[in-house]
Coordinates of C-alpha atoms and ligand atoms in Angstrom, one line a residue:
Chain A
X1 CA 0.0 0.0 -0.1
X2 CA 2.7 2.5 1.0
X3 CA 5.1 1.2 -1.7
X4 CA 2.3 1.8 -4.3
X5 CA 1.8 5.3 -2.9
X6 CA 5.4 6.2 -3.1
X7 CA 5.8 4.6 -6.6
X8 CA 2.9 6.6 -8.1
X9 CA 4.3 9.8 -6.1
X10 CA 7.7 9.2 -8.0
X11 CA 5.8 8.6 -11.2
X12 CA 4.1 12.1 -10.8
X13 CA 7.1 14.1 -9.7
X14 CA 10.1 12.3 -11.6
X15 CA 9.5 10.0 -14.3
X16 CA 7.2 10.3 -16.4
X17 CA 6.0 13.4 -14.5
X18 CA 7.1 16.8 -14.1
X19 CA 11.0 16.5 -14.0
X20 CA 11.2 14.4 -17.1
X21 CA 8.6 16.6 -19.1
X22 CA 10.6 19.8 -18.2
X23 CA 13.8 18.2 -19.1
X24 CA 12.2 16.9 -22.5
X25 CA 11.0 20.4 -23.1
X26 CA 14.5 21.8 -22.8
X27 CA 15.9 19.0 -25.0
X28 CA 13.3 19.4 -27.7
X29 CA 13.8 23.2 -27.7
X30 CA 17.4 22.5 -28.4
X31 CA 16.7 19.8 -31.2
X32 CA 14.3 22.3 -32.8
X33 CA 16.8 25.1 -32.8
X34 CA 19.6 22.9 -34.1
X35 CA 17.7 21.2 -36.7
X36 CA 16.5 24.5 -38.2
X37 CA 20.0 25.9 -38.0
X38 CA 21.4 22.7 -39.9
X39 CA 18.6 23.3 -42.6
X40 CA 19.8 26.9 -42.9
X41 CA 23.4 25.8 -43.2
X42 CA 24.3 27.2 -39.9
X43 CA 25.6 25.7 -36.8
X44 CA 23.1 26.9 -34.3
X45 CA 24.0 27.0 -30.6
X46 CA 27.5 25.7 -30.2
X47 CA 29.4 26.9 -27.1
X48 CA 26.8 26.3 -24.2
X49 CA 27.5 22.8 -22.8
X50 CA 28.4 19.9 -25.3
X51 CA 27.1 21.0 -28.9
X52 CA 25.1 23.8 -27.2
X53 CA 22.8 21.3 -25.4
X54 CA 22.5 23.5 -22.5
X55 CA 21.4 26.6 -24.3
X56 CA 17.5 26.5 -23.5
X57 CA 18.6 25.9 -19.9
X58 CA 21.0 29.1 -20.0
X59 CA 18.2 31.0 -21.6
X60 CA 15.8 29.9 -18.8
X61 CA 18.1 30.7 -16.0
X62 CA 19.0 34.0 -17.4
X63 CA 15.5 35.2 -17.8
X64 CA 14.7 34.0 -14.3
X65 CA 17.6 36.1 -13.0
X66 CA 16.5 39.4 -14.9
X67 CA 14.6 42.2 -13.6
X68 CA 10.8 41.5 -13.7
X69 CA 8.9 44.6 -15.0
X70 CA 5.2 44.9 -14.6
X71 CA 4.0 47.8 -16.7
X72 CA 2.0 50.5 -14.7
X73 CA -1.1 50.3 -16.7
X74 CA -1.2 46.4 -16.8
X75 CA -3.9 44.4 -14.9
X76 CA -1.3 43.1 -12.3
X77 CA -3.2 40.2 -11.1
X78 CA -3.8 38.6 -14.5
X79 CA -0.7 39.7 -15.9
X80 CA 1.2 37.8 -13.2
X81 CA -1.2 34.8 -13.2
X82 CA -1.2 34.1 -17.0
X83 CA 2.2 32.6 -17.1
X84 CA 1.5 30.1 -14.5
X85 CA -1.8 29.3 -16.2
X86 CA 0.1 28.8 -19.6
X87 CA 2.8 26.5 -17.8
X88 CA 0.3 24.4 -16.0
X89 CA -2.2 23.6 -18.8
X90 CA 0.2 21.7 -21.2
X91 CA 1.6 20.0 -18.2
X92 CA -1.8 18.8 -17.3
X93 CA -2.5 17.6 -20.9
X94 CA 0.9 15.8 -21.0
X95 CA -0.3 13.4 -18.1
X96 CA -3.1 12.1 -20.3
X97 CA -0.6 10.9 -22.9
X98 CA 0.9 7.4 -22.6
X99 CA 4.6 7.5 -22.4
X100 CA 6.1 4.4 -20.6
X101 CA 3.5 1.9 -21.4
X102 CA 0.3 1.9 -23.2
X103 CA -1.8 3.3 -20.3
X104 CA -1.2 7.0 -19.1
X105 CA -0.8 8.4 -15.6
X106 CA -4.3 9.8 -15.9
X107 CA -6.7 7.9 -18.2
X108 CA -10.4 7.7 -18.4
X109 CA -13.1 7.6 -21.0
X110 CA -13.0 11.1 -22.7
X111 CA -9.5 12.3 -21.7
X112 CA -9.1 13.2 -25.5
X113 CA -11.8 15.7 -25.3
X114 CA -10.0 16.9 -22.1
X115 CA -6.7 17.5 -24.2
X116 CA -8.7 19.3 -26.8
X117 CA -10.4 21.6 -24.4
X118 CA -7.2 22.3 -22.7
X119 CA -5.9 23.4 -26.0
X120 CA -8.7 25.9 -26.2
X121 CA -8.1 27.2 -22.8
X122 CA -4.4 27.9 -23.8
X123 CA -5.7 30.2 -26.5
X124 CA -7.9 31.8 -23.9
X125 CA -5.1 32.5 -21.6
X126 CA -3.0 33.9 -24.5
X127 CA -5.8 36.2 -25.1
X128 CA -6.0 37.2 -21.4
X129 CA -2.3 37.8 -21.2
X130 CA -2.4 40.1 -24.3
X131 CA -5.3 41.8 -22.9
X132 CA -4.1 42.6 -19.4
X133 CA -0.6 43.9 -20.7
X134 CA -2.5 46.9 -22.2
X135 CA 0.1 47.4 -24.8
X136 CA -1.2 48.1 -28.4
X137 CA 1.3 45.5 -30.0
X138 CA 0.1 42.8 -27.4
X139 CA -3.6 43.6 -27.8
X140 CA -3.2 43.1 -31.8
X141 CA -1.1 40.2 -31.4
X142 CA -3.6 38.7 -29.0
X143 CA -6.3 39.3 -31.3
X144 CA -4.4 37.7 -34.0
X145 CA -3.5 34.6 -31.8
X146 CA -7.3 34.1 -31.1
X147 CA -8.3 34.5 -34.6
X148 CA -5.7 31.9 -35.8
X149 CA -5.8 29.3 -32.8
X150 CA -9.6 29.2 -32.7
X151 CA -10.1 28.8 -36.5
X152 CA -7.5 26.0 -36.7
X153 CA -9.0 24.3 -33.6
X154 CA -12.0 23.3 -35.8
X155 CA -10.2 21.1 -38.5
X156 CA -8.0 19.7 -35.9
X157 CA -10.8 18.5 -33.7
X158 CA -12.6 17.0 -36.6
X159 CA -9.5 15.3 -37.7
X160 CA -8.8 13.9 -34.3
X161 CA -12.1 12.2 -34.2
X162 CA -11.1 9.8 -36.9
X163 CA -8.8 7.6 -34.8
X164 CA -11.5 7.8 -32.2
X165 CA -14.2 6.5 -34.3
X166 CA -12.3 3.6 -35.5
X167 CA -11.1 2.6 -32.1
X168 CA -14.6 3.2 -30.7
X169 CA -13.1 5.0 -27.7
X170 CA -12.5 8.7 -26.6
X171 CA -9.7 7.6 -24.4
X172 CA -6.1 8.4 -25.6
X173 CA -4.6 5.4 -23.9
X174 CA -7.3 2.9 -25.5
X175 CA -6.7 4.5 -28.9
X176 CA -2.9 3.6 -28.5
X177 CA -3.8 0.1 -27.2
X178 CA -6.0 -0.4 -30.2
X179 CA -3.1 0.3 -32.5
X180 CA -0.9 -2.2 -30.9
X181 CA -3.2 -4.8 -32.4
X182 CA -4.3 -3.0 -35.6
X183 CA -2.7 -0.8 -38.1
X184 CA -1.2 2.6 -37.1
X185 CA -3.6 5.4 -38.2
X186 CA -1.0 7.1 -40.2
X187 CA -1.2 4.3 -42.6
X188 CA -5.2 4.4 -42.7
X189 CA -5.6 8.1 -42.3
X190 CA -2.8 10.0 -43.8
X191 CA -5.1 12.9 -44.7
X192 CA -5.9 13.3 -41.1
X193 CA -2.2 13.1 -39.9
X194 CA -1.3 16.0 -42.4
X195 CA -4.3 18.0 -41.2
X196 CA -3.4 17.6 -37.6
X197 CA 0.3 18.7 -38.4
X198 CA -0.8 21.8 -40.2
X199 CA -3.1 22.7 -37.3
X200 CA -0.5 22.2 -34.7
X201 CA 2.1 24.4 -36.7
X202 CA -0.8 27.0 -36.2
X203 CA -1.5 26.3 -32.6
X204 CA 2.2 26.5 -31.7
X205 CA 2.4 29.6 -33.7
X206 CA 5.6 28.3 -35.6
X207 CA 6.8 29.9 -38.8
X208 CA 4.2 29.9 -41.6
X209 CA 1.8 30.8 -38.9
X210 CA 3.8 33.1 -36.8
X211 CA 1.3 35.9 -37.5
X212 CA 0.4 36.6 -33.7
X213 CA 4.4 37.1 -33.2
X214 CA 5.3 38.6 -36.5
X215 CA 8.3 40.8 -35.5
X216 CA 8.3 43.1 -38.3
X217 CA 4.6 44.0 -37.8
X218 CA 3.5 43.6 -34.0
X219 CA 7.2 43.5 -32.1
X220 CA 6.7 40.2 -30.4
X221 CA 2.9 39.9 -30.5
X222 CA 1.2 38.9 -27.2
X223 CA 4.6 38.5 -25.6
X224 CA 5.9 42.2 -25.9
X225 CA 5.3 43.1 -22.3
X226 CA 6.5 40.0 -20.5
X227 CA 9.9 40.2 -19.0
X228 CA 12.3 38.4 -16.6
X229 CA 10.5 35.4 -14.8
X230 CA 7.3 35.6 -16.6
X231 CA 9.0 35.3 -20.0
X232 CA 10.9 32.4 -18.8
X233 CA 7.8 30.5 -17.7
X234 CA 6.2 31.4 -21.1
X235 CA 9.1 30.2 -23.0
X236 CA 9.1 26.9 -21.0
X237 CA 5.3 26.7 -21.6
X238 CA 5.8 27.0 -25.4
X239 CA 8.4 24.3 -25.4
X240 CA 5.9 22.0 -23.4
X241 CA 3.4 22.9 -26.0
X242 CA 5.7 21.6 -28.7
X243 CA 6.2 18.4 -26.5
X244 CA 2.5 18.0 -26.2
X245 CA 2.0 18.6 -30.0
X246 CA 4.5 15.9 -30.8
X247 CA 3.2 13.4 -28.2
X248 CA -0.3 13.8 -29.4
X249 CA 0.5 13.3 -33.1
X250 CA 2.8 10.3 -32.0
X251 CA -0.1 8.7 -29.8
X252 CA -3.0 9.2 -32.3
X253 CA -1.3 8.4 -35.5
X254 CA 2.1 6.5 -34.8
X255 CA 1.1 4.2 -32.2
X256 CA 2.7 5.8 -29.0
X257 CA 5.0 3.6 -27.2
X258 CA 4.0 0.6 -29.3
X259 CA 6.9 -1.0 -31.1
X260 CA 8.9 -4.1 -31.8
X261 CA 10.0 -5.8 -28.4
X262 CA 13.8 -5.6 -28.8
X263 CA 13.5 -2.0 -27.2
X264 CA 11.6 -0.7 -24.2
X265 CA 8.3 1.0 -25.3
X266 CA 9.6 4.3 -23.7
X267 CA 12.2 4.3 -26.3
X268 CA 9.8 3.7 -29.1
X269 CA 7.9 6.8 -27.8
X270 CA 11.0 9.1 -27.6
X271 CA 11.8 8.1 -31.3
X272 CA 8.3 8.8 -32.7
X273 CA 8.3 12.0 -30.5
X274 CA 11.6 13.1 -32.1
X275 CA 10.2 12.3 -35.6
X276 CA 7.2 14.4 -34.9
X277 CA 9.0 17.4 -33.8
X278 CA 11.3 17.2 -36.7
X279 CA 8.3 17.3 -39.0
X280 CA 7.3 20.4 -37.2
X281 CA 10.6 22.2 -37.2
X282 CA 11.2 21.3 -40.8
X283 CA 8.1 22.8 -41.9
X284 CA 9.1 25.9 -39.9
X285 CA 12.4 26.1 -42.0
X286 CA 10.5 25.6 -45.4
X287 CA 8.2 28.5 -45.4
X288 CA 7.6 32.2 -45.2
X289 CA 4.9 33.8 -43.4
X290 CA 1.3 33.8 -44.4
X291 CA -0.9 36.8 -44.8
X292 CA -4.0 37.0 -42.6
X293 CA -6.6 36.3 -45.4
X294 CA -4.3 33.4 -46.7
X295 CA -4.5 32.1 -43.2
X296 CA -8.3 32.3 -42.9
X297 CA -8.7 31.0 -46.6
X298 CA -6.5 28.1 -45.6
X299 CA -8.7 26.9 -42.7
X300 CA -12.1 27.2 -44.0
X301 CA -11.6 26.6 -47.8
X302 CA -9.1 23.6 -47.4
X303 CA -8.6 22.1 -44.1
X304 CA -12.2 22.0 -42.8
X305 CA -13.6 20.5 -45.9
X306 CA -10.8 18.1 -46.1
X307 CA -11.0 17.0 -42.3
X308 CA -14.7 16.3 -43.0
X309 CA -13.7 14.2 -46.1
X310 CA -11.5 12.3 -43.8
X311 CA -14.3 11.3 -41.5
X312 CA -16.6 10.4 -44.4
X313 CA -13.8 8.1 -45.7
X314 CA -13.5 6.5 -42.0
X315 CA -17.2 5.9 -41.9
X316 CA -17.0 4.4 -45.5
X317 CA -13.9 2.3 -45.2
X318 CA -14.0 0.9 -41.4
X319 CA -10.5 -0.2 -40.6
Chain B
X1 CA 26.1 33.2 -8.3
X2 CA 28.5 31.2 -10.6
X3 CA 25.5 29.8 -12.3
X4 CA 23.5 32.9 -13.0
X5 CA 26.8 34.5 -14.2
X6 CA 27.1 31.6 -16.6
X7 CA 23.8 31.9 -17.9
X8 CA 24.0 35.6 -18.5
X9 CA 27.1 35.2 -20.5
X10 CA 25.9 32.4 -22.5
X11 CA 22.6 33.7 -23.6
X12 CA 22.8 37.5 -24.7
X13 CA 19.9 38.7 -26.6
X14 CA 20.3 41.7 -29.0
X15 CA 18.0 44.5 -29.7
X16 CA 18.9 46.4 -32.9
X17 CA 18.2 50.2 -32.8
X18 CA 19.2 52.4 -35.8
X19 CA 19.2 56.0 -34.5
X20 CA 19.4 57.8 -37.7
X21 CA 22.4 56.4 -39.6
X22 CA 22.7 55.4 -43.3
X23 CA 22.1 51.8 -43.0
X24 CA 25.6 50.7 -43.7
X25 CA 26.1 49.5 -40.1
X26 CA 22.7 47.9 -40.0
X27 CA 23.5 45.7 -43.1
X28 CA 26.6 44.6 -41.3
X29 CA 24.4 43.7 -38.2
X30 CA 22.2 41.8 -40.2
X31 CA 25.3 40.0 -41.9
X32 CA 26.6 38.9 -38.5
X33 CA 23.0 37.1 -38.0
X34 CA 23.4 35.2 -41.4
X35 CA 24.6 31.7 -41.9
X36 CA 28.2 32.9 -42.9
X37 CA 28.6 34.4 -39.2
X38 CA 25.9 32.8 -37.3
X39 CA 26.0 34.5 -33.8
X40 CA 23.5 31.9 -32.6
X41 CA 26.5 29.8 -32.1
X42 CA 27.1 32.3 -28.9
X43 CA 23.4 31.8 -28.0
X44 CA 22.6 35.1 -29.2
X45 CA 19.3 36.0 -30.8
X46 CA 17.8 39.0 -32.4
X47 CA 14.6 40.1 -30.4
X48 CA 12.1 42.6 -31.3
X49 CA 11.0 43.7 -27.9
X50 CA 13.0 45.9 -25.5
X51 CA 11.5 43.8 -22.5
X52 CA 13.2 40.8 -23.8
X53 CA 16.7 41.7 -24.6
X54 CA 19.9 42.2 -22.7
X55 CA 22.2 44.2 -25.0
X56 CA 21.2 47.1 -27.1
X57 CA 23.0 47.5 -30.5
X58 CA 23.1 51.1 -31.5
X59 CA 24.1 52.2 -34.9
X60 CA 24.2 55.5 -36.6
X61 CA 24.3 59.1 -35.1
X62 CA 21.8 60.1 -32.4
X63 CA 19.7 62.7 -34.0
X64 CA 17.8 65.3 -31.7
X65 CA 14.5 63.7 -32.7
X66 CA 15.2 60.3 -31.8
X67 CA 17.0 61.0 -28.5
X68 CA 14.0 60.8 -26.3
X69 CA 12.9 57.6 -28.0
X70 CA 16.3 56.1 -27.4
X71 CA 16.2 57.1 -23.9
X72 CA 12.9 55.6 -23.5
X73 CA 13.8 52.2 -25.2
X74 CA 16.8 52.1 -23.0
X75 CA 14.7 52.5 -20.0
X76 CA 12.2 49.8 -21.0
X77 CA 15.1 47.2 -21.0
X78 CA 15.1 45.0 -17.7
X79 CA 18.5 45.0 -15.9
X80 CA 21.2 43.9 -16.3
X81 CA 21.5 45.6 -19.7
X82 CA 24.4 46.7 -22.0
X83 CA 24.7 48.9 -24.9
X84 CA 27.2 48.8 -27.8
X85 CA 27.9 51.6 -30.2
X86 CA 28.4 50.3 -33.6
X87 CA 30.2 52.5 -36.1
X88 CA 31.8 55.8 -36.1
X89 CA 28.5 57.7 -36.2
X90 CA 27.5 56.1 -32.9
X91 CA 30.9 56.8 -31.5
X92 CA 31.3 60.3 -32.3
X93 CA 29.1 61.5 -34.9
X94 CA 31.2 60.2 -37.7
X95 CA 30.6 61.8 -41.1
X96 CA 27.6 63.6 -39.6
X97 CA 29.7 65.3 -36.7
X98 CA 28.9 69.0 -36.5
X99 CA 25.5 68.7 -38.2
X100 CA 22.8 70.9 -36.9
X101 CA 20.8 68.0 -35.9
X102 CA 23.0 65.2 -34.3
X103 CA 24.5 64.5 -30.9
X104 CA 28.4 63.9 -30.8
X105 CA 28.3 60.3 -29.8
X106 CA 25.8 57.9 -28.2
X107 CA 27.4 58.2 -24.8
X108 CA 25.9 61.7 -24.5
X109 CA 22.6 60.2 -24.2
X110 CA 22.8 56.6 -22.7
X111 CA 25.8 55.0 -21.1
X112 CA 28.0 52.9 -23.5
X113 CA 29.7 49.8 -22.6
X114 CA 31.7 48.9 -25.6
X115 CA 32.6 50.9 -28.9
X116 CA 32.9 49.3 -32.1
X117 CA 34.7 51.5 -34.8
X118 CA 34.5 51.3 -38.4
X119 CA 32.4 53.0 -41.0
X120 CA 30.8 50.4 -41.2
X121 CA 32.6 47.8 -39.0
X122 CA 33.1 44.3 -40.3
X123 CA 30.6 41.3 -38.6
X124 CA 33.7 39.9 -37.1
X125 CA 34.3 43.1 -35.2
X126 CA 30.7 43.4 -34.2
X127 CA 30.8 39.8 -32.8
X128 CA 34.0 40.7 -31.0
X129 CA 32.4 43.7 -29.5
X130 CA 29.6 41.7 -28.0
X131 CA 32.0 38.9 -26.8
X132 CA 33.9 41.8 -25.2
X133 CA 30.8 43.3 -23.3
X134 CA 30.2 39.6 -21.9
X135 CA 33.9 39.3 -20.7
X136 CA 33.8 42.7 -19.0
X137 CA 30.7 41.6 -17.2
X138 CA 32.3 38.3 -16.2
X139 CA 35.4 40.4 -14.8
X140 CA 33.3 43.0 -13.1
X141 CA 31.2 41.0 -11.1
X142 CA 32.7 38.7 -8.4
Ligands
SF4_1 S1 29.2 54.5 -39.3 FE1 29.5 54.8 -41.4 S2 28.1 52.9 -42.2 FE2 27.5 53.3 -40.0 S3 25.9 54.5 -40.0 FE3 27.6 55.9 -39.9 S4 28.0 56.5 -42.0 FE4 26.7 54.7 -42.0

């Protein structure tokens, strides 16, 4: 009884809980930066730790130790609360993803809906952060973030329903378990995978969709007024969102920790997560920024009908 | 303290500000960001917002009109912060020295830590200047 309690506590705090997830967030920020740098024929971070591996950690520490400015006109309570919201939301969602074996730490019927709901709450928190800093650039950036992220949520949710319909469950762990016996969903629903990838690029505000943060137009978008500790937490939250996006893609479409038995399931999960994050950063290096009208046309004219088509295909061909 | 000092010297973020120059220096600053010189090797990133940055990279002479804006941007940066004056114009006024509308050097307006001479200086010199700021900071703090 006591042993079980200690084990579950260790699972939540160390592995695969908080410590592991935060270290993974730092590691994948490095992977992302290094990979994009290599695609652009650069070196990327090089002198901070071995091959620049400690760069995200150095950035985090530096920001933590900097002066923390709260603008005079800002709504102080909300302004200070938003970084904490934004950090805790992706962490909560990551607990629903199966990492070490095919059952997650928190798993119940309907946790897919919870994860989708959390991505929506992230958008709302972004908007609150932008609004409470009462800066013109922040407000414009927050509006753009809402427009883009709420828009792209629609095709993403429809496409994510595909695996759920075939596996006849709304629990991510059960979808993963279904894939250990059946085919991976990337083989039967490649269209859904592509749609989810594009939507996650928009959710993460990565480069073809970095309209809310466009430096040439709105300084740093909704992040403009955040400095010091708050910016450190927000950057960590962004890295966690990247890990969350990669692990949702890996569990819904690539079978999560399932794999051949010569390696432990956890290693398979890390390999798949890395592949997904490399896809996201590769697309980031390929494109220039979209205009706002192109963004809206993309979601309503192409992605939503394609996502609906995917659902119809799933209904017609029940694999 | 050692860890924080290490973090500060390993991740300087730049804010580029042209206070009225001919854009020659700006091209060189941008060249330092390009793949050939790639200052991200040292963990440096170019940031748009003064709230995010550690080092203000100043180019061009300080005109009377931009003086107050420069001061405001400098005040918006969180401590600890550094200023680098790039090019003869930012150091002394350069070719514009004696004009009716420019200050004779950036240090008349904001405190400058390192001067990088040249018209315009090479990207290598700019990188060297930024590294010098960090070295000075490392020596100055116990
Ligand atoms: S130092 Fe030379 S290149 Fe730089 S802004 Fe002045 S005139 Fe232009």
